[in-house]
Coordinates of N, CA, C and O in Angstrom, one line a residue:
S733 N 157.7 -170.8 80.5 CA 156.6 -171.6 81.0 C 155.5 -170.7 81.6 O 155.7 -169.6 82.0
A734 N 154.3 -171.3 81.7 CA 153.1 -170.5 82.2 C 153.4 -170.0 83.6 O 153.0 -168.8 83.9
P735 N 153.9 -170.8 84.5 CA 154.1 -170.3 85.9 C 155.1 -169.1 85.9 O 154.9 -168.1 86.7
V736 N 156.1 -169.1 85.1 CA 157.1 -168.0 85.1 C 156.4 -166.8 84.5 O 156.6 -165.7 85.0
I737 N 155.7 -166.9 83.4 CA 155.0 -165.8 82.8 C 154.0 -165.2 83.8 O 153.9 -164.0 84.0
D738 N 153.2 -166.1 84.5 CA 152.3 -165.6 85.5 C 153.0 -164.8 86.7 O 152.6 -163.8 87.1
Y739 N 154.1 -165.4 87.1 CA 154.9 -164.7 88.2 C 155.4 -163.3 87.7 O 155.2 -162.3 88.4
L740 N 155.9 -163.3 86.5 CA 156.5 -162.0 86.0 C 155.3 -161.0 85.8 O 155.5 -159.8 86.1
V741 N 154.2 -161.4 85.3 CA 153.1 -160.5 85.1 C 152.6 -159.9 86.5 O 152.3 -158.7 86.5
N742 N 152.7 -160.7 87.5 CA 152.2 -160.2 88.8 C 153.2 -159.6 89.7 O 152.9 -158.9 90.7
H743 N 154.5 -159.8 89.4 CA 155.5 -159.3 90.4 C 156.6 -158.5 89.7 O 157.5 -158.0 90.4
A744 N 156.7 -158.4 88.4 CA 157.8 -157.7 87.8 C 157.2 -156.6 86.8 O 157.6 -156.4 85.7
R745 N 156.2 -155.8 87.3 CA 155.6 -154.9 86.5 C 156.5 -153.8 85.8 O 156.3 -153.4 84.7
P746 N 157.6 -153.4 86.5 CA 158.5 -152.4 85.9 C 159.1 -153.0 84.6 O 159.5 -152.2 83.7
F747 N 159.2 -154.3 84.5 CA 159.8 -154.9 83.3 C 158.7 -155.1 82.2 O 159.1 -155.4 81.1
I748 N 157.5 -155.0 82.6 CA 156.4 -155.3 81.6 C 155.8 -154.0 81.1 O 155.6 -153.8 79.9
F749 N 155.5 -153.0 82.1 CA 154.9 -151.8 81.7 C 155.9 -150.7 81.9 O 156.5 -150.5 83.0
A750 N 156.1 -149.8 80.9 CA 157.1 -148.7 81.0 C 156.7 -147.7 82.0 O 157.5 -146.9 82.5
T751 N 155.4 -147.6 82.3 CA 154.9 -146.6 83.2 C 154.9 -147.0 84.7 O 154.7 -146.2 85.6
A752 N 155.2 -148.2 85.0 CA 155.3 -148.6 86.4 C 156.5 -148.1 87.1 O 157.6 -148.0 86.5
L753 N 156.4 -147.7 88.3 CA 157.5 -147.1 89.1 C 158.4 -148.2 89.6 O 157.9 -149.2 90.2
P754 N 159.7 -148.0 89.5 CA 160.6 -149.0 90.1 C 160.5 -148.9 91.6 O 160.3 -147.9 92.2
P755 N 160.7 -150.0 92.3 CA 160.6 -150.0 93.8 C 161.5 -149.0 94.5 O 161.0 -148.4 95.4
P756 N 162.7 -148.7 94.1 CA 163.5 -147.7 94.8 C 162.9 -146.3 94.7 O 162.9 -145.5 95.6
L757 N 162.2 -146.0 93.6 CA 161.6 -144.7 93.4 C 160.4 -144.6 94.3 O 160.1 -143.6 94.9
C758 N 159.6 -145.7 94.5 CA 158.5 -145.8 95.4 C 159.0 -145.6 96.8 O 158.3 -144.8 97.6
A759 N 160.0 -146.2 97.2 CA 160.6 -146.1 98.5 C 161.0 -144.6 98.8 O 160.8 -144.1 99.9
A760 N 161.6 -144.0 97.8 CA 162.1 -142.6 97.9 C 160.9 -141.7 98.1 O 160.9 -140.8 98.9
A761 N 159.8 -142.0 97.3 CA 158.6 -141.1 97.5 C 158.0 -141.3 98.8 O 157.5 -140.3 99.4
L762 N 157.9 -142.5 99.4 CA 157.4 -142.7 100.7 C 158.2 -142.0 101.8 O 157.7 -141.4 102.7
E763 N 159.5 -142.0 101.6 CA 160.4 -141.3 102.5 C 160.2 -139.8 102.5 O 160.2 -139.1 103.5
A764 N 160.0 -139.3 101.3 CA 159.8 -137.9 101.1 C 158.5 -137.5 101.8 O 158.4 -136.4 102.4
I765 N 157.4 -138.3 101.7 CA 156.2 -138.0 102.4 C 156.4 -138.0 103.9 O 155.9 -137.1 104.6
K766 N 157.2 -138.9 104.4 CA 157.5 -139.0 105.8 C 158.2 -137.7 106.2 O 157.9 -137.1 107.3
R767 N 159.1 -137.3 105.5 CA 159.9 -136.0 105.8 C 159.0 -134.8 105.8 O 159.1 -133.9 106.6
L768 N 158.1 -134.7 104.8 CA 157.1 -133.6 104.7 C 156.3 -133.5 106.0 O 156.0 -132.4 106.5
R769 N 155.9 -134.7 106.5 CA 155.1 -134.7 107.7 C 155.8 -134.1 108.9 O 155.3 -133.7 109.9
E770 N 157.2 -134.3 108.9 CA 158.0 -133.8 110.0 C 158.3 -132.3 109.8 O 159.0 -131.7 110.6
G771 N 157.9 -131.7 108.7 CA 158.2 -130.3 108.3 C 158.2 -129.3 109.4 O 159.2 -128.6 109.7
P772 N 157.1 -129.1 110.1 CA 157.1 -128.0 111.1 C 158.1 -128.2 112.3 O 158.8 -127.3 112.7
E773 N 158.2 -129.4 112.7 CA 159.2 -129.7 113.8 C 160.6 -129.5 113.3 O 161.5 -129.0 114.0
R774 N 160.9 -130.0 112.1 CA 162.2 -129.8 111.5 C 162.6 -128.3 111.3 O 163.7 -127.9 111.6
R775 N 161.6 -127.5 110.8 CA 161.9 -126.1 110.7 C 162.2 -125.4 112.0 O 163.1 -124.6 112.2
R776 N 161.4 -125.8 113.0 CA 161.6 -125.3 114.4 C 163.0 -125.6 114.9 O 163.7 -124.7 115.4
R777 N 163.5 -126.9 114.7 CA 164.8 -127.2 115.2 C 165.9 -126.5 114.3 O 166.9 -126.1 114.9
L778 N 165.7 -126.4 113.0 CA 166.6 -125.7 112.2 C 166.9 -124.3 112.7 O 168.0 -123.9 112.9
W779 N 165.8 -123.5 112.9 CA 166.0 -122.1 113.3 C 166.5 -122.0 114.7 O 167.2 -121.1 115.1
E780 N 166.1 -123.0 115.6 CA 166.6 -123.0 117.0 C 168.2 -123.2 116.9 O 168.9 -122.5 117.6
N781 N 168.6 -124.2 116.1 CA 170.0 -124.4 115.9 C 170.8 -123.2 115.3 O 171.8 -122.9 115.8
A782 N 170.2 -122.6 114.3 CA 170.8 -121.4 113.7 C 170.9 -120.3 114.7 O 172.0 -119.6 114.8
R783 N 169.9 -120.0 115.5 CA 170.0 -119.0 116.5 C 171.1 -119.3 117.6 O 171.8 -118.4 118.0
T784 N 171.2 -120.6 118.0 CA 172.2 -121.0 118.9 C 173.6 -120.7 118.4 O 174.4 -120.1 119.1
V785 N 173.8 -121.1 117.2 CA 175.2 -120.9 116.6 C 175.5 -119.5 116.4 O 176.6 -119.0 116.7
H786 N 174.5 -118.7 115.9 CA 174.7 -117.3 115.6 C 175.0 -116.6 117.0 O 176.0 -115.8 117.0
A787 N 174.3 -116.9 118.0 CA 174.6 -116.2 119.3 C 175.9 -116.6 119.8 O 176.7 -115.8 120.4
G788 N 176.3 -117.9 119.7 CA 177.6 -118.4 120.1 C 178.8 -117.7 119.3 O 179.8 -117.4 119.9
L789 N 178.6 -117.5 118.1 CA 179.6 -116.8 117.3 C 179.7 -115.3 117.7 O 180.9 -114.8 117.8
L790 N 178.6 -114.7 117.9 CA 178.7 -113.3 118.4 C 179.4 -113.2 119.8 O 180.3 -112.4 120.0
A791 N 179.1 -114.2 120.7 CA 179.7 -114.2 122.0 C 181.2 -114.5 121.9 O 182.0 -114.0 122.7
A792 N 181.7 -115.2 120.8 CA 183.1 -115.5 120.7 C 183.8 -114.3 120.0 O 185.0 -114.4 119.9
G793 N 183.1 -113.3 119.6 CA 183.7 -112.1 119.0 C 183.7 -112.1 117.5 O 184.3 -111.2 116.9
F794 N 183.1 -113.0 116.8 CA 183.1 -113.0 115.4 C 182.0 -111.9 114.9 O 180.9 -111.9 115.4
P795 N 182.4 -111.1 113.9 CA 181.4 -110.1 113.4 C 180.4 -110.9 112.6 O 180.7 -111.6 111.7
M796 N 179.1 -110.8 113.0 CA 178.1 -111.5 112.3 C 177.0 -110.6 111.8 O 176.6 -109.7 112.6
P797 N 176.5 -110.8 110.6 CA 175.3 -110.0 110.2 C 174.1 -110.6 110.9 O 174.1 -111.6 111.6
E798 N 173.0 -109.8 110.8 CA 171.7 -110.3 111.4 C 171.4 -111.7 110.8 O 171.6 -112.0 109.7
L799 N 170.8 -112.5 111.7 CA 170.5 -113.9 111.3 C 169.3 -113.9 110.3 O 168.2 -113.3 110.6
S800 N 169.5 -114.4 109.1 CA 168.5 -114.5 108.1 C 168.4 -115.8 107.4 O 167.6 -116.0 106.5
S801 N 169.4 -116.7 107.7 CA 169.5 -117.9 107.0 C 170.3 -118.9 107.9 O 171.1 -118.5 108.7
P802 N 170.1 -120.2 107.7 CA 170.9 -121.2 108.5 C 172.3 -121.4 107.9 O 173.0 -122.2 108.3
I803 N 172.6 -120.6 106.8 CA 173.9 -120.6 106.3 C 174.5 -119.3 106.8 O 174.1 -118.2 106.4
L804 N 175.5 -119.5 107.7 CA 176.1 -118.3 108.4 C 177.5 -117.9 107.8 O 178.4 -118.7 107.8
P805 N 177.6 -116.7 107.3 CA 178.9 -116.2 106.8 C 179.7 -115.7 108.1 O 179.3 -114.7 108.7
V806 N 180.8 -116.4 108.4 CA 181.6 -116.0 109.5 C 182.8 -115.3 109.1 O 183.7 -115.8 108.5
G807 N 182.7 -113.9 109.3 CA 183.8 -113.1 108.8 C 185.1 -113.4 109.5 O 185.2 -113.4 110.7
V808 N 186.2 -113.6 108.7 CA 187.5 -113.9 109.3 C 188.5 -112.8 108.8 O 189.3 -112.4 109.6
G809 N 188.4 -112.3 107.6 CA 189.3 -111.3 107.1 C 190.3 -111.8 106.0 O 189.9 -112.0 104.9
S810 N 191.5 -112.2 106.4 CA 192.5 -112.6 105.4 C 192.2 -114.0 104.9 O 191.6 -114.9 105.6
E811 N 192.6 -114.2 103.7 CA 192.4 -115.5 103.1 C 193.2 -116.6 103.8 O 192.7 -117.7 104.1
K812 N 194.4 -116.2 104.3 CA 195.2 -117.2 105.0 C 194.6 -117.6 106.3 O 194.6 -118.7 106.7
A813 N 194.0 -116.6 107.0 CA 193.3 -116.9 108.3 C 192.1 -117.8 108.1 O 191.8 -118.7 108.8
A814 N 191.3 -117.5 107.0 CA 190.1 -118.3 106.7 C 190.5 -119.7 106.4 O 189.9 -120.7 106.9
L815 N 191.6 -119.9 105.6 CA 192.0 -121.3 105.3 C 192.5 -122.0 106.6 O 192.2 -123.2 106.8
A816 N 193.3 -121.3 107.4 CA 193.8 -121.9 108.6 C 192.7 -122.3 109.6 O 192.7 -123.4 110.2
L817 N 191.7 -121.4 109.7 CA 190.6 -121.7 110.6 C 189.7 -122.9 110.1 O 189.3 -123.8 110.8
S818 N 189.5 -122.9 108.8 CA 188.8 -124.0 108.1 C 189.5 -125.3 108.4 O 188.9 -126.3 108.7
E819 N 190.8 -125.3 108.3 CA 191.6 -126.5 108.5 C 191.6 -126.9 110.0 O 191.5 -128.1 110.3
A820 N 191.7 -126.0 110.9 CA 191.6 -126.3 112.3 C 190.2 -126.9 112.6 O 190.2 -127.9 113.4
L821 N 189.2 -126.4 112.0 CA 187.9 -127.0 112.3 C 187.8 -128.4 111.7 O 187.2 -129.3 112.3
L822 N 188.4 -128.6 110.5 CA 188.4 -129.9 109.9 C 189.1 -130.9 110.8 O 188.7 -132.1 110.9
Q823 N 190.2 -130.5 111.4 CA 191.0 -131.4 112.3 C 190.1 -131.8 113.5 O 190.4 -132.9 114.0
E824 N 189.1 -131.0 113.8 CA 188.2 -131.3 114.9 C 187.0 -132.0 114.5 O 186.1 -132.3 115.3
G825 N 186.9 -132.3 113.2 CA 185.7 -133.0 112.6 C 184.6 -132.2 112.1 O 183.5 -132.7 111.8
F826 N 184.9 -130.9 111.8 CA 183.8 -130.0 111.3 C 184.2 -129.5 109.9 O 185.3 -129.0 109.7
L827 N 183.3 -129.8 108.9 CA 183.6 -129.3 107.6 C 182.9 -128.0 107.4 O 181.7 -127.8 107.3
V828 N 183.8 -126.9 107.4 CA 183.3 -125.5 107.3 C 184.3 -124.9 106.3 O 185.4 -124.5 106.6
P829 N 183.8 -124.8 105.0 CA 184.7 -124.3 104.0 C 185.0 -122.8 104.1 O 184.2 -122.0 104.6
A830 N 186.2 -122.5 103.7 CA 186.6 -121.1 103.6 C 186.1 -120.5 102.2 O 186.2 -121.2 101.2
V831 N 185.6 -119.3 102.3 CA 185.2 -118.6 101.1 C 186.2 -117.4 100.9 O 186.3 -116.6 101.9
R832 N 186.9 -117.3 99.8 CA 187.9 -116.3 99.7 C 187.9 -115.8 98.3 O 187.1 -116.2 97.4
Y833 N 188.8 -114.8 98.0 CA 188.9 -114.2 96.7 C 189.1 -115.3 95.6 O 189.8 -116.2 95.9
P834 N 188.3 -115.2 94.5 CA 187.5 -114.1 94.0 C 186.0 -114.2 94.3 O 185.3 -113.4 93.9
A835 N 185.6 -115.2 95.1 CA 184.2 -115.3 95.5 C 183.8 -114.1 96.4 O 182.6 -113.7 96.4
V836 N 184.7 -113.6 97.2 CA 184.5 -112.4 98.0 C 185.7 -111.4 97.7 O 186.7 -111.8 97.2
A837 N 185.5 -110.2 98.1 CA 186.6 -109.2 97.9 C 187.9 -109.6 98.7 O 187.8 -110.3 99.8
R838 N 189.0 -109.2 98.3 CA 190.3 -109.5 99.0 C 190.2 -108.9 100.4 O 189.7 -107.8 100.6
G839 N 190.7 -109.7 101.4 CA 190.6 -109.2 102.7 C 189.3 -109.4 103.4 O 189.1 -109.0 104.6
K840 N 188.3 -110.0 102.7 CA 187.0 -110.2 103.3 C 186.6 -111.7 103.3 O 185.5 -112.1 103.2
A841 N 187.6 -112.5 103.5 CA 187.4 -114.0 103.5 C 186.5 -114.3 104.7 O 186.5 -113.6 105.7
R842 N 185.8 -115.4 104.5 CA 184.9 -115.9 105.6 C 184.8 -117.4 105.5 O 185.2 -118.0 104.6
L843 N 184.1 -117.9 106.5 CA 183.8 -119.3 106.6 C 182.3 -119.4 106.2 O 181.5 -118.5 106.5
R844 N 181.9 -120.5 105.6 CA 180.5 -120.7 105.2 C 180.1 -121.9 106.1 O 180.3 -123.0 105.8
L845 N 179.4 -121.5 107.2 CA 178.9 -122.4 108.2 C 177.5 -122.7 107.9 O 176.6 -121.8 108.0
T846 N 177.2 -124.0 107.7 CA 175.8 -124.4 107.4 C 175.3 -125.2 108.6 O 175.8 -126.2 108.9
V847 N 174.2 -124.7 109.1 CA 173.5 -125.4 110.3 C 172.3 -126.2 109.7 O 171.7 -125.8 108.8
S848 N 172.1 -127.4 110.3 CA 171.0 -128.2 109.9 C 170.1 -128.5 111.1 O 170.5 -128.4 112.3
A849 N 168.9 -129.0 110.8 CA 168.0 -129.5 111.9 C 168.5 -130.7 112.5 O 168.1 -131.1 113.6
L850 N 169.4 -131.5 111.8 CA 169.9 -132.7 112.4 C 171.0 -132.6 113.3 O 171.4 -133.5 113.9
H851 N 171.6 -131.4 113.4 CA 172.7 -131.2 114.3 C 172.1 -131.2 115.8 O 171.1 -130.6 116.0
T852 N 172.8 -131.9 116.6 CA 172.3 -132.1 118.0 C 172.9 -130.9 118.8 O 173.9 -130.3 118.4
P853 N 172.3 -130.7 120.0 CA 172.9 -129.7 120.9 C 174.4 -130.0 121.2 O 175.2 -129.1 121.3
E854 N 174.7 -131.3 121.3 CA 176.1 -131.6 121.6 C 177.0 -131.2 120.4 O 178.1 -130.7 120.6
D855 N 176.5 -131.4 119.2 CA 177.3 -131.0 118.0 C 177.5 -129.5 118.0 O 178.6 -129.0 117.8
L856 N 176.5 -128.7 118.4 CA 176.6 -127.3 118.4 C 177.5 -126.8 119.5 O 178.4 -125.9 119.2
R857 N 177.5 -127.4 120.6 CA 178.4 -127.0 121.7 C 179.8 -127.3 121.3 O 180.7 -126.5 121.6
A858 N 180.0 -128.5 120.7 CA 181.4 -128.8 120.3 C 181.9 -127.8 119.2 O 183.1 -127.4 119.3
L859 N 181.1 -127.5 118.3 CA 181.5 -126.5 117.2 C 181.8 -125.2 117.8 O 182.9 -124.6 117.6
L860 N 180.9 -124.7 118.7 CA 181.2 -123.4 119.3 C 182.4 -123.4 120.2 O 183.1 -122.4 120.4
G861 N 182.6 -124.6 120.9 CA 183.8 -124.7 121.7 C 185.1 -124.5 120.9 O 186.0 -123.8 121.3
V862 N 185.1 -125.2 119.7 CA 186.3 -125.1 118.9 C 186.4 -123.6 118.3 O 187.5 -123.1 118.4
L863 N 185.3 -123.1 117.9 CA 185.4 -121.7 117.3 C 185.8 -120.7 118.4 O 186.5 -119.8 118.2
G864 N 185.3 -120.9 119.6 CA 185.6 -120.0 120.7 C 187.1 -120.1 121.0 O 187.8 -119.0 121.2
R865 N 187.6 -121.3 121.1 CA 189.1 -121.5 121.3 C 189.9 -120.9 120.2 O 190.9 -120.2 120.5
E866 N 189.5 -121.1 119.0 CA 190.3 -120.7 117.8 C 190.1 -119.2 117.5 O 191.0 -118.6 116.9
A867 N 189.1 -118.6 118.0 CA 188.8 -117.1 117.8 C 190.0 -116.3 118.2 O 190.4 -115.3 117.5
R868 N 190.6 -116.7 119.3 CA 191.8 -115.9 119.8 C 192.9 -115.9 118.8 O 193.7 -114.9 118.7
N869 N 193.1 -116.9 118.0 CA 194.1 -117.0 117.0 C 193.8 -116.3 115.7 O 194.7 -116.0 114.9
F870 N 192.5 -116.0 115.4 CA 192.1 -115.5 114.1 C 191.4 -114.2 114.1 O 191.2 -113.6 113.1
L871 N 191.1 -113.7 115.3 CA 190.4 -112.4 115.3 C 191.3 -111.3 115.9 O 192.2 -111.5 116.6

């Protein structure tokens, strides 16, 4: 009927024109623009969080390279220790995967700790608390 055709022409453009963007894609693009506007503040928080965790790991006795990324390689040594520490962290609610042979040399296993701008100070304190407590068992 004419009213249905008129409605579809005016409200269902993705079904009429192949070049029209579907609503979910438009929503995603708007969200991306919003995130880009937050860029400077997000980067500041990201590096602040990375510095906090890096300093906390050094204080706990973990051998750490110079901070150059928010992905922190936490040296543990043996594959068994890396897996055990990764599991201990998981039991506390932290997903920190173990990286071991063949990805790294034997005896050079580590944790791959990824810090984000969305981690809160409470998150970081809790993580460093678990790592500090567990360091005695693995270092």
